[in-house]
Amino acid sequence: MINLKDIVQKLDLKVVSGNLDREVSAGYASDLLSDVIANAQKDNIWITLQIHLNIVAVANLQELAGIILVNGREPEESTLKKAEQENIPILLTELPTFEIVGKLYELGIHGTQ
Amino acid sequence: MDDNKRTTTKIQELTYELRIKDVMTKNIETVGSKMHVSHLRDILYDKRISGVPVAKDNKLIGIISIEDFIKCLEQNELDTLIEDKMTKNVKTLYADEPLVHAVMKFEKYGFGRFPVISRKDKKLVGIITKSDIIKGVLKKLETAYHDEEERRYRASHIFNDVVADEIFFKFQYYVEGKNFDRAGEAATGLKKTLYRLGLSPEIVRRAAISTYEAEINIVAFTKGGKIIAYLEPHQIRIVITDKGPGIPDIEKALKPGFSTAPGWVRELGFGAGMGLPNIKNFADKMTLKSTVEKGTRLEITVKLSDYRNED
C-alpha cells in the first residue's frame, strides 16, 4: 500500500487540509456523491471536481483516505473548515480527472475492483 | 504502526493546543546586571539550573548561562560584572504563543532555554526549556488519556450498569430543509454516538451511510424533518419523517437512477437517483410511506448481528 505523503510528493499535489500519514488502498473517481457512497471503499483516495462541504461528510462516512480536487478547483471555505475539523485530507491538482487518475495508476493505485 | 501514527498526530495537536504559559517554569531565579559573575555559582549549583535571565525591574535585559560561568572560571574573571559577560540580544517567546512556536525556535537556534515575556507589558514571566515542553506534553497526554478512559468506561458499561430486562436508546436529530451547509450533521453525529457505544465499525458505517442518504433527501426535497435513531437490543431502527411535500410515486422513486432533484441540487453532486437504492443496499430493511402534501416516513433497520461483541 502506498502512503498519502508519497502520492502528494510524486504528483506534486497541494495539501490544504488533513494529516497525510495514511495508507491508500485504492482509488475511486466520481462527481456524484451517492455513487461514491455506494461504490467507494474504506481508505480509498477519491478524485472529484465537487468542492462543496458535503464531500467532507462523504469522505468521513466512507472513511476515505483523502480527496483530490481536479482542474485547479479550490474547496469552498466551509469545506476547508469542516475538513480541518474532521481531519480529512484535501489535495489539489491542476490536472483534469483523466490525467490524475492515469498518474495514480502509474504509482500502483488501482480501482476498487 | 497504527499506534505510532496516532501518537504523532496527537502530540502535534497538543503542541498547537498548549500555550507556552501552560508548560513554562514560572517561579524563576533572576540576577541583576551589576552583580559579579561569582554570584552565579550559588544559583547555578543550588538550583541545578543551566542559565539565568538577567532582569531589571522585571524587564529582561540579558541571559547568562553555565557555559558563560565556566569560561569566566577558566579565565579567572569571576569578579567581572554579569552585564559584561551576558548575552544581550536574547531571543524570547511570548507567554500566549502556542507551544509549537517554542518547539520551532529550539530547533532553529539550538539554545537550551528561552525566557518568556508577557505580550502586554514585556515583563519577564517565566522560562522554558526542552524538558518543560516534554513534561507539559506528557502531562496533557495523561489527562487526555484519562478522559478517554473515563468516556469509554461510561459508554460501554452503560449496558452493565443499567438494570433492565432490555435497554433502548433514542437519539433524535433535527434536519433543516434546503440547507446543504448542515447536511450530514445528523449522520455524522449518529456515527460518533454509535462508535462510542462500542458498536462494530461495519454496523456503524451502514447505519450512518443510510442515515446520510435519508438526511440528504430531507435537505434536498422537503421543508425539514427529523431523524430518530432507536438503538434496540438487536437492531438499530432509524425513523426519518418530514413535513412534505411527499412522494407521488414511491415505486418510481425507488428505481435506481430516477430523480426529481432540481438543478441546484444536482450541481452539488446529489440527485443521481441513488439515495433510496443506496439505503436499500446498506440497510437490512427499509419501509417507505408517503402522503403527498403531508410528508414521508422512512424506516431503516440495521441488524446488530455482532452486537456488543467487543465487551
Short mmCIF file of C-alpha atoms in Angstrom, two decimals:
data_model
loop_
_atom_site.label_atom_id
_atom_site.label_comp_id
_atom_site.label_asym_id
_atom_site.label_seq_id
_atom_site.Cartn_x
_atom_site.Cartn_y
_atom_site.Cartn_z
CA MET A 1 0.00 0.00 0.00
CA ILE A 2 1.13 3.50 -0.71
CA ASN A 3 1.19 6.40 1.70
CA LEU A 4 -0.70 9.64 1.06
CA LYS A 5 2.51 11.57 1.66
CA ASP A 6 4.26 9.74 -1.20
CA ILE A 7 1.37 10.47 -3.54
CA VAL A 8 1.50 14.16 -2.66
CA GLN A 9 5.24 14.31 -3.34
CA LYS A 10 5.24 12.29 -6.53
CA LEU A 11 2.24 14.01 -8.12
CA ASP A 12 3.04 17.46 -6.79
CA LEU A 13 -0.33 17.93 -5.13
CA LYS A 14 -1.15 20.93 -2.99
CA VAL A 15 -2.26 19.96 0.50
CA VAL A 16 -4.92 22.16 2.03
CA SER A 17 -6.10 20.06 4.95
CA GLY A 18 -5.67 16.87 6.92
CA ASN A 19 -2.94 14.57 8.08
CA LEU A 20 -1.04 12.76 5.33
CA ASP A 21 0.07 9.83 7.40
CA ARG A 22 -2.46 7.46 5.87
CA GLU A 23 -2.30 4.41 3.64
CA VAL A 24 -4.30 4.41 0.41
CA SER A 25 -5.96 1.11 -0.53
CA ALA A 26 -7.32 2.02 -3.98
CA GLY A 27 -8.89 4.89 -5.90
CA TYR A 28 -12.38 5.98 -6.93
CA ALA A 29 -13.30 8.80 -9.30
CA SER A 30 -16.80 10.24 -9.39
CA ASP A 31 -18.66 13.52 -9.04
CA LEU A 32 -21.88 12.00 -7.79
CA LEU A 33 -21.85 11.76 -4.04
CA SER A 34 -24.32 8.92 -3.81
CA ASP A 35 -22.27 6.99 -6.30
CA VAL A 36 -19.21 7.43 -4.11
CA ILE A 37 -21.21 6.31 -1.10
CA ALA A 38 -22.38 3.24 -2.98
CA ASN A 39 -19.10 2.23 -4.55
CA ALA A 40 -16.02 3.72 -2.90
CA GLN A 41 -14.40 1.74 -0.13
CA LYS A 42 -12.60 2.46 3.11
CA ASP A 43 -9.15 4.02 2.68
CA ASN A 44 -9.77 4.87 -0.99
CA ILE A 45 -8.48 8.09 -2.49
CA TRP A 46 -11.40 9.93 -4.11
CA ILE A 47 -10.96 12.07 -7.21
CA THR A 48 -13.68 14.65 -7.86
CA LEU A 49 -14.40 18.15 -9.04
CA GLN A 50 -17.01 18.75 -6.35
CA ILE A 51 -15.84 21.33 -3.85
CA HIS A 52 -18.90 21.61 -1.66
CA LEU A 53 -18.97 20.94 2.07
CA ASN A 54 -20.65 17.59 1.62
CA ILE A 55 -17.57 15.95 0.12
CA VAL A 56 -16.18 16.00 3.65
CA ALA A 57 -19.26 14.25 5.04
CA VAL A 58 -19.00 11.57 2.35
CA ALA A 59 -15.27 11.06 2.97
CA ASN A 60 -15.91 10.90 6.69
CA LEU A 61 -18.75 8.39 6.42
CA GLN A 62 -16.88 6.17 3.98
CA GLU A 63 -13.63 6.62 5.92
CA LEU A 64 -11.80 7.56 2.73
CA ALA A 65 -8.06 8.24 2.86
CA GLY A 66 -8.40 11.60 1.15
CA ILE A 67 -9.93 13.70 -1.60
CA ILE A 68 -8.16 15.02 -4.72
CA LEU A 69 -9.85 18.05 -6.30
CA VAL A 70 -9.11 18.33 -10.00
CA ASN A 71 -8.86 21.11 -12.62
CA GLY A 72 -7.30 23.54 -10.17
CA ARG A 73 -10.51 23.80 -8.21
CA GLU A 74 -10.22 25.09 -4.66
CA PRO A 75 -12.51 23.90 -1.87
CA GLU A 76 -15.09 26.31 -0.52
CA GLU A 77 -14.16 27.92 2.77
CA SER A 78 -16.78 25.97 4.68
CA THR A 79 -15.48 22.75 3.12
CA LEU A 80 -11.99 23.54 4.29
CA LYS A 81 -13.14 24.32 7.80
CA LYS A 82 -15.07 21.08 8.06
CA ALA A 83 -12.16 19.11 6.60
CA GLU A 84 -9.83 20.53 9.25
CA GLN A 85 -12.35 19.66 11.93
CA GLU A 86 -12.81 16.09 10.75
CA ASN A 87 -9.16 15.67 9.72
CA ILE A 88 -9.94 14.77 6.12
CA PRO A 89 -7.02 15.34 3.72
CA ILE A 90 -7.92 17.50 0.73
CA LEU A 91 -5.35 17.68 -2.07
CA LEU A 92 -5.41 19.91 -5.13
CA THR A 93 -4.16 19.37 -8.65
CA GLU A 94 -4.26 21.45 -11.81
CA LEU A 95 -4.79 18.30 -13.87
CA PRO A 96 -8.18 17.04 -15.02
CA THR A 97 -9.56 13.75 -13.69
CA PHE A 98 -8.37 11.54 -16.55
CA GLU A 99 -4.76 12.67 -16.27
CA ILE A 100 -4.52 12.46 -12.48
CA VAL A 101 -6.15 9.03 -12.41
CA GLY A 102 -3.61 7.88 -15.02
CA LYS A 103 -0.75 9.11 -12.87
CA LEU A 104 -2.21 7.45 -9.77
CA TYR A 105 -2.47 4.23 -11.73
CA GLU A 106 1.19 4.52 -12.68
CA LEU A 107 2.02 4.80 -8.99
CA GLY A 108 0.32 1.48 -8.44
CA ILE A 109 -3.00 2.72 -7.13
CA HIS A 110 -5.73 0.78 -8.84
CA GLY A 111 -9.51 0.76 -8.72
CA THR A 112 -11.75 -0.94 -6.23
CA GLN A 113 -12.44 -3.94 -8.49
CA MET B 1 2.31 1.41 13.13
CA ASP B 2 -1.23 2.48 13.88
CA ASP B 3 -0.31 3.47 17.40
CA ASN B 4 2.70 5.39 16.23
CA LYS B 5 0.57 7.26 13.76
CA ARG B 6 -1.92 8.26 16.39
CA THR B 7 0.66 9.49 18.90
CA THR B 8 2.47 11.61 16.36
CA THR B 9 -0.71 13.37 15.40
CA LYS B 10 -1.86 13.72 18.98
CA ILE B 11 1.43 15.29 20.05
CA GLN B 12 1.43 17.65 17.10
CA GLU B 13 -2.09 18.56 18.00
CA LEU B 14 -1.08 19.19 21.59
CA THR B 15 1.76 21.50 20.63
CA TYR B 16 -0.81 23.67 18.91
CA GLU B 17 -3.31 23.40 21.71
CA LEU B 18 -0.97 24.11 24.61
CA ARG B 19 0.29 27.63 25.25
CA ILE B 20 3.81 28.38 26.38
CA LYS B 21 2.48 29.70 29.67
CA ASP B 22 0.91 26.28 30.34
CA VAL B 23 4.24 24.47 30.45
CA MET B 24 6.89 27.09 31.33
CA THR B 25 8.57 27.37 34.71
CA LYS B 26 7.04 30.34 36.47
CA ASN B 27 8.95 30.87 39.70
CA ILE B 28 12.25 31.71 38.19
CA GLU B 29 15.56 32.92 39.53
CA THR B 30 16.89 36.12 38.04
CA VAL B 31 20.09 38.03 38.62
CA GLY B 32 20.93 41.71 38.35
CA SER B 33 23.38 43.03 35.79
CA LYS B 34 25.57 44.71 38.38
CA MET B 35 26.21 41.50 40.30
CA HIS B 36 29.51 39.73 39.99
CA VAL B 37 29.78 36.58 37.93
CA SER B 38 30.91 34.75 41.07
CA HIS B 39 27.42 35.24 42.43
CA LEU B 40 26.15 32.78 39.82
CA ARG B 41 27.88 29.86 41.46
CA ASP B 42 25.34 29.54 44.24
CA ILE B 43 22.33 29.94 41.99
CA LEU B 44 23.51 27.56 39.28
CA TYR B 45 24.75 24.95 41.72
CA ASP B 46 22.00 25.19 44.29
CA LYS B 47 19.08 25.31 41.92
CA ARG B 48 20.70 22.94 39.39
CA ILE B 49 19.81 25.18 36.51
CA SER B 50 21.85 25.88 33.40
CA GLY B 51 21.03 29.50 32.73
CA VAL B 52 19.63 32.57 34.46
CA PRO B 53 17.82 35.56 32.96
CA VAL B 54 19.27 38.93 33.87
CA ALA B 55 16.50 41.35 34.79
CA LYS B 56 16.00 44.91 35.86
CA ASP B 57 12.59 45.96 37.22
CA ASN B 58 11.08 42.70 35.95
CA LYS B 59 12.26 43.51 32.42
CA LEU B 60 14.62 41.13 30.69
CA ILE B 61 17.96 42.68 29.74
CA GLY B 62 20.05 39.59 29.10
CA ILE B 63 20.73 35.98 29.87
CA ILE B 64 23.77 34.26 31.34
CA SER B 65 24.44 30.53 31.16
CA ILE B 66 26.56 27.96 32.89
CA GLU B 67 28.84 28.00 29.84
CA ASP B 68 29.49 31.72 30.38
CA PHE B 69 30.22 31.00 34.03
CA ILE B 70 32.70 28.23 33.20
CA LYS B 71 34.54 30.49 30.75
CA CYS B 72 34.94 33.13 33.45
CA LEU B 73 36.10 30.47 35.85
CA GLU B 74 38.77 29.31 33.43
CA GLN B 75 39.99 32.83 32.82
CA ASN B 76 39.81 33.95 36.40
CA GLU B 77 37.19 36.56 35.70
CA LEU B 78 34.72 35.71 38.42
CA ASP B 79 34.82 39.26 39.73
CA THR B 80 33.66 40.88 36.50
CA LEU B 81 30.13 42.17 36.26
CA ILE B 82 27.39 39.96 34.84
CA GLU B 83 26.44 42.67 32.33
CA ASP B 84 29.86 42.33 30.69
CA LYS B 85 29.50 38.61 30.15
CA MET B 86 25.81 38.09 29.50
CA THR B 87 24.15 37.64 26.12
CA LYS B 88 22.25 40.82 25.41
CA ASN B 89 20.11 40.21 22.36
CA VAL B 90 18.06 37.49 23.89
CA LYS B 91 15.58 35.52 21.82
CA THR B 92 12.34 35.34 23.73
CA LEU B 93 8.89 33.86 23.44
CA TYR B 94 5.53 35.32 24.39
CA ALA B 95 3.57 33.55 27.10
CA ASP B 96 0.46 33.30 24.94
CA GLU B 97 2.14 31.73 21.90
CA PRO B 98 1.31 28.12 21.06
CA LEU B 99 3.86 25.62 22.25
CA VAL B 100 4.74 24.70 18.68
CA HIS B 101 6.48 28.09 18.33
CA ALA B 102 8.81 27.12 21.14
CA VAL B 103 9.49 23.76 19.50
CA MET B 104 10.38 25.54 16.25
CA LYS B 105 12.64 28.07 17.99
CA PHE B 106 14.52 25.34 19.82
CA GLU B 107 15.09 23.62 16.50
CA LYS B 108 16.14 26.82 14.79
CA TYR B 109 18.58 28.21 17.36
CA GLY B 110 19.69 25.15 19.31
CA PHE B 111 19.57 27.09 22.60
CA GLY B 112 18.87 25.36 25.89
CA ARG B 113 16.25 27.81 27.12
CA PHE B 114 14.14 30.81 26.17
CA PRO B 115 12.93 33.48 28.59
CA VAL B 116 9.19 34.04 28.31
CA ILE B 117 7.75 37.55 28.41
CA SER B 118 4.19 38.82 28.51
CA ARG B 119 2.96 40.35 25.29
CA LYS B 120 1.27 43.24 27.06
CA ASP B 121 3.98 44.79 29.22
CA LYS B 122 7.02 42.81 28.00
CA LYS B 123 7.78 41.76 31.55
CA LEU B 124 9.65 38.55 32.24
CA VAL B 125 7.13 35.93 33.38
CA GLY B 126 8.94 32.61 33.05
CA ILE B 127 11.47 30.47 31.29
CA ILE B 128 11.01 27.46 29.03
CA THR B 129 13.37 24.55 28.41
CA LYS B 130 13.03 21.44 26.28
CA SER B 131 12.30 19.41 29.38
CA ASP B 132 9.41 21.79 30.23
CA ILE B 133 7.95 21.01 26.81
CA ILE B 134 8.27 17.27 27.28
CA LYS B 135 6.78 17.40 30.77
CA GLY B 136 3.91 19.62 29.63
CA VAL B 137 3.03 17.43 26.68
CA LEU B 138 3.21 14.24 28.74
CA LYS B 139 1.01 15.74 31.41
CA LYS B 140 -1.57 16.82 28.86
CA LEU B 141 -1.44 13.41 27.17
CA GLU B 142 -2.05 11.76 30.50
CA THR B 143 -5.08 13.95 31.15
CA ALA B 144 -6.42 13.23 27.66
CA TYR B 145 -5.84 9.54 28.20
CA HIS B 146 -7.75 9.59 31.48
CA ASP B 147 -10.64 11.46 29.90
CA GLU B 148 -10.74 8.91 27.10
CA GLU B 149 -10.67 6.02 29.56
CA GLU B 150 -13.44 7.58 31.54
CA ARG B 151 -15.54 8.20 28.46
CA ARG B 152 -15.06 4.65 27.25
CA TYR B 153 -15.95 3.35 30.64
CA ARG B 154 -19.14 5.35 30.64
CA ALA B 155 -20.16 4.35 27.15
CA SER B 156 -19.56 0.64 27.09
CA HIS B 157 -20.59 -0.04 30.65
CA ILE B 158 -23.97 1.59 30.36
CA PHE B 159 -25.21 -1.82 29.34
CA ASN B 160 -23.89 -3.37 32.53
CA ASP B 161 -24.80 -0.54 34.86
CA VAL B 162 -28.38 -0.12 33.82
CA VAL B 163 -30.69 -2.66 35.37
CA ALA B 164 -33.48 -3.57 32.99
CA ASP B 165 -34.67 -6.57 31.06
CA GLU B 166 -33.95 -4.73 27.83
CA ILE B 167 -32.29 -1.41 27.12
CA PHE B 168 -33.30 1.04 24.42
CA PHE B 169 -31.66 4.27 23.38
CA LYS B 170 -33.27 7.03 21.42
CA PHE B 171 -31.28 9.70 19.60
CA GLN B 172 -33.10 12.50 17.89
CA TYR B 173 -31.75 14.87 15.23
CA TYR B 174 -33.44 17.78 13.51
CA VAL B 175 -32.73 18.44 9.85
CA GLU B 176 -33.30 21.76 8.11
CA GLY B 177 -34.77 21.74 4.63
CA LYS B 178 -32.79 23.34 1.77
CA ASN B 179 -29.72 23.95 3.91
CA PHE B 180 -26.87 21.95 2.43
CA ASP B 181 -24.34 23.59 4.70
CA ARG B 182 -25.60 21.49 7.57
CA ALA B 183 -26.47 18.38 5.60
CA GLY B 184 -24.67 15.39 7.05
CA GLU B 185 -24.52 16.64 10.61
CA ALA B 186 -27.15 14.19 11.84
CA ALA B 187 -25.46 11.21 10.17
CA THR B 188 -22.04 12.23 11.45
CA GLY B 189 -23.43 12.75 14.94
CA LEU B 190 -25.12 9.37 14.94
CA LYS B 191 -21.92 7.76 13.70
CA LYS B 192 -19.89 9.21 16.57
CA THR B 193 -22.53 8.22 19.11
CA LEU B 194 -22.77 4.63 17.94
CA TYR B 195 -18.99 4.28 17.93
CA ARG B 196 -18.86 5.49 21.49
CA LEU B 197 -21.39 2.92 22.50
CA GLY B 198 -18.99 0.27 21.28
CA LEU B 199 -20.83 -0.92 18.18
CA SER B 200 -18.79 -2.58 15.46
CA PRO B 201 -17.44 -0.29 12.72
CA GLU B 202 -19.29 -2.11 9.95
CA ILE B 203 -22.67 -1.72 11.66
CA VAL B 204 -21.93 1.92 12.44
CA ARG B 205 -20.94 2.59 8.85
CA ARG B 206 -24.08 1.02 7.42
CA ALA B 207 -26.33 2.90 9.82
CA ALA B 208 -24.51 6.19 9.26
CA ILE B 209 -24.50 5.94 5.47
CA SER B 210 -28.20 5.08 5.32
CA THR B 211 -28.92 7.98 7.63
CA TYR B 212 -26.82 10.29 5.47
CA GLU B 213 -28.75 9.46 2.31
CA ALA B 214 -32.04 9.99 4.12
CA GLU B 215 -30.77 13.24 5.57
CA ILE B 216 -29.78 14.47 2.11
CA ASN B 217 -33.31 13.69 0.90
CA ILE B 218 -34.81 15.78 3.67
CA VAL B 219 -32.50 18.67 2.81
CA ALA B 220 -32.92 18.45 -0.96
CA PHE B 221 -36.65 17.86 -1.21
CA THR B 222 -38.51 18.85 1.94
CA LYS B 223 -39.26 21.68 4.30
CA GLY B 224 -37.33 19.92 7.02
CA GLY B 225 -37.80 16.92 9.22
CA LYS B 226 -36.33 14.80 11.93
CA ILE B 227 -34.34 11.65 12.32
CA ILE B 228 -34.86 9.41 15.30
CA ALA B 229 -32.49 6.53 15.82
CA TYR B 230 -33.53 3.80 18.23
CA LEU B 231 -30.81 1.54 19.49
CA GLU B 232 -32.60 -1.62 20.45
CA PRO B 233 -31.26 -4.90 21.81
CA HIS B 234 -30.82 -6.50 18.40
CA GLN B 235 -31.08 -3.71 15.88
CA ILE B 236 -30.78 -0.03 15.10
CA ARG B 237 -34.05 1.38 13.85
CA ILE B 238 -33.89 4.79 12.19
CA VAL B 239 -37.13 6.62 11.58
CA ILE B 240 -36.98 9.61 9.25
CA THR B 241 -40.02 11.85 8.94
CA ASP B 242 -40.52 15.11 7.10
CA LYS B 243 -43.16 17.76 6.63
CA GLY B 244 -43.75 17.24 2.95
CA PRO B 245 -44.27 17.59 0.05
CA GLY B 246 -44.39 13.78 -0.12
CA ILE B 247 -43.56 11.33 -2.90
CA PRO B 248 -46.25 10.85 -5.60
CA ASP B 249 -44.89 7.57 -6.99
CA ILE B 250 -42.90 5.51 -4.48
CA GLU B 251 -42.21 2.69 -6.90
CA LYS B 252 -40.56 5.12 -9.30
CA ALA B 253 -38.63 6.82 -6.50
CA LEU B 254 -37.06 3.51 -5.56
CA LYS B 255 -35.78 2.89 -9.08
CA PRO B 256 -32.02 3.42 -9.37
CA GLY B 257 -31.30 6.49 -11.49
CA PHE B 258 -34.72 8.04 -11.13
CA SER B 259 -34.51 11.51 -9.66
CA THR B 260 -36.66 14.59 -9.38
CA ALA B 261 -33.82 16.68 -7.99
CA PRO B 262 -33.74 20.30 -9.21
CA GLY B 263 -30.66 21.72 -10.91
CA TRP B 264 -29.14 23.37 -7.86
CA VAL B 265 -29.16 20.05 -6.02
CA ARG B 266 -27.56 18.25 -8.96
CA GLU B 267 -24.81 20.82 -9.16
CA LEU B 268 -23.76 19.84 -5.67
CA GLY B 269 -23.30 16.26 -6.78
CA PHE B 270 -26.60 14.95 -5.47
CA GLY B 271 -29.69 13.87 -7.34
CA ALA B 272 -28.18 10.85 -9.05
CA GLY B 273 -31.25 8.83 -8.21
CA MET B 274 -29.19 6.60 -5.97
CA GLY B 275 -30.19 7.74 -2.48
CA LEU B 276 -33.04 5.37 -1.76
CA PRO B 277 -31.43 2.45 -3.65
CA ASN B 278 -28.27 3.02 -1.57
CA ILE B 279 -30.26 2.90 1.65
CA LYS B 280 -31.86 -0.33 0.47
CA ASN B 281 -28.39 -1.75 -0.08
CA PHE B 282 -26.87 -0.73 3.21
CA ALA B 283 -29.85 -1.45 5.43
CA ASP B 284 -31.31 -4.80 6.37
CA LYS B 285 -34.82 -3.49 5.97
CA MET B 286 -36.39 -0.34 4.60
CA THR B 287 -40.00 0.78 4.55
CA LEU B 288 -41.19 3.92 2.87
CA LYS B 289 -44.61 5.52 3.28
CA SER B 290 -45.62 8.83 1.84
CA THR B 291 -48.67 11.00 1.56
CA VAL B 292 -48.50 13.77 -1.00
CA GLU B 293 -48.51 17.23 0.59
CA LYS B 294 -48.32 15.74 4.09
CA GLY B 295 -44.95 14.11 4.23
CA THR B 296 -42.88 10.98 4.12
CA ARG B 297 -41.89 8.39 6.71
CA LEU B 298 -38.89 6.23 6.05
CA GLU B 299 -37.88 3.47 8.41
CA ILE B 300 -34.48 1.84 8.16
CA THR B 301 -33.34 -1.18 10.14
CA VAL B 302 -29.76 -2.32 10.58
CA LYS B 303 -29.38 -5.59 12.45
CA LEU B 304 -26.75 -5.88 15.16
CA SER B 305 -25.66 -9.40 14.40
CA ASP B 306 -22.43 -8.88 16.29
CA TYR B 307 -23.90 -6.58 18.89
CA ARG B 308 -21.67 -5.98 21.91
CA ASN B 309 -19.10 -8.43 20.68
CA GLU B 310 -16.42 -6.12 21.96
CA ASP B 311 -17.38 -6.45 25.60
#
